C-alpha positions as a LaTeX table, in Angstrom:
\begin{tabular}{lrrr}
\hline
Residue & $x$ (\AA) & $y$ (\AA) & $z$ (\AA) \\
\hline
Met1 & 64.97 & 2.57 & $-52.50$ \\
Leu2 & 62.83 & 5.68 & $-52.00$ \\
Ile3 & 59.85 & 3.84 & $-50.51$ \\
Gln4 & 62.05 & 2.60 & $-47.65$ \\
Glu5 & 63.20 & 6.14 & $-46.89$ \\
Ile6 & 59.57 & 7.30 & $-46.84$ \\
Val7 & 58.62 & 4.51 & $-44.43$ \\
Gln8 & 61.53 & 5.45 & $-42.17$ \\
Glu9 & 60.37 & 9.07 & $-42.11$ \\
Leu10 & 56.82 & 7.94 & $-41.30$ \\
Gln11 & 58.06 & 5.97 & $-38.31$ \\
Asp12 & 59.48 & 9.16 & $-36.82$ \\
Ile13 & 56.20 & 11.11 & $-37.03$ \\
Pro14 & 54.20 & 11.42 & $-33.79$ \\
Glu15 & 51.11 & 9.21 & $-33.62$ \\
Asp16 & 48.73 & 12.17 & $-33.18$ \\
Lys17 & 49.87 & 13.64 & $-36.54$ \\
Leu18 & 49.40 & 10.51 & $-38.64$ \\
Ala19 & 45.75 & 11.23 & $-39.47$ \\
Glu20 & 46.72 & 14.59 & $-40.97$ \\
Leu21 & 49.50 & 12.96 & $-42.95$ \\
Tyr22 & 47.17 & 10.24 & $-44.19$ \\
Asp23 & 44.70 & 12.86 & $-45.47$ \\
Leu24 & 47.50 & 14.70 & $-47.24$ \\
Ile25 & 48.78 & 11.58 & $-48.97$ \\
His26 & 45.30 & 10.28 & $-49.79$ \\
Tyr27 & 44.06 & 13.49 & $-51.41$ \\
Phe28 & 47.37 & 14.02 & $-53.19$ \\
Arg29 & 47.03 & 10.56 & $-54.75$ \\
Leu30 & 43.42 & 11.24 & $-55.74$ \\
Gly31 & 44.53 & 14.49 & $-57.37$ \\
Leu32 & 47.12 & 12.63 & $-59.40$ \\
Ser33 & 44.52 & 10.28 & $-60.78$ \\
Gln34 & 42.27 & 13.20 & $-61.75$ \\
Glu35 & 45.03 & 15.06 & $-63.63$ \\
Asn36 & 44.69 & 12.69 & $-66.55$ \\
Thr37 & 40.88 & 12.53 & $-66.58$ \\
Gln38 & 39.83 & 16.17 & $-66.20$ \\
Pro39 & 38.34 & 17.80 & $-69.28$ \\
Leu40 & 39.97 & 20.95 & $-70.59$ \\
Ala41 & 38.83 & 24.17 & $-68.99$ \\
Val42 & 37.12 & 26.73 & $-71.20$ \\
Ser43 & 40.20 & 28.95 & $-71.00$ \\
Glu44 & 42.30 & 26.10 & $-72.43$ \\
Val45 & 39.93 & 25.47 & $-75.32$ \\
Glu46 & 39.09 & 29.03 & $-76.30$ \\
Pro47 & 41.11 & 32.07 & $-75.21$ \\
Arg48 & 39.13 & 34.75 & $-73.41$ \\
Thr49 & 38.49 & 38.03 & $-75.19$ \\
Pro50 & 38.77 & 41.11 & $-72.98$ \\
Gly51 & 35.83 & 43.49 & $-72.79$ \\
Leu52 & 32.93 & 41.05 & $-73.01$ \\
Leu53 & 31.53 & 41.82 & $-69.55$ \\
Lys54 & 27.91 & 42.88 & $-69.83$ \\
Gly55 & 26.63 & 45.60 & $-67.51$ \\
Gln56 & 28.69 & 47.68 & $-65.13$ \\
Leu57 & 30.49 & 47.05 & $-61.88$ \\
Gly58 & 29.41 & 49.07 & $-58.88$ \\
Asp59 & 31.84 & 50.73 & $-56.48$ \\
Ala60 & 31.26 & 47.92 & $-53.97$ \\
Phe61 & 33.14 & 45.54 & $-56.28$ \\
Phe62 & 36.38 & 47.43 & $-55.62$ \\
Glu63 & 35.96 & 47.75 & $-51.84$ \\
Pro64 & 37.92 & 45.31 & $-49.67$ \\
Leu65 & 35.99 & 42.40 & $-48.21$ \\
Pro66 & 35.17 & 42.46 & $-44.50$ \\
Glu67 & 37.53 & 40.38 & $-42.37$ \\
Asp68 & 34.93 & 37.66 & $-41.60$ \\
Glu69 & 34.35 & 37.10 & $-45.33$ \\
Leu70 & 38.09 & 36.95 & $-45.99$ \\
Gln71 & 38.43 & 34.26 & $-43.32$ \\
Gln72 & 35.88 & 32.10 & $-45.17$ \\
Trp73 & 38.21 & 31.99 & $-48.19$ \\
Glu74 & 41.16 & 30.65 & $-46.17$ \\
\hline
\end{tabular}
């Protein structure tokens, strides 16, 4: 049975890594339960129409982000 194979694999993981593994499993399971309960996103209900952006984009929009800001997104 698959559950027994999973338990065997868990027994071979170092003790100091178990907290990370627990978080992974826990949040994965929570995500599974939310898949069925999330409302549809706007893009799923009504397709977006290109060209509806009001105003204009400045040149700064197209410049690359500084490295410290990029790190915040990772």
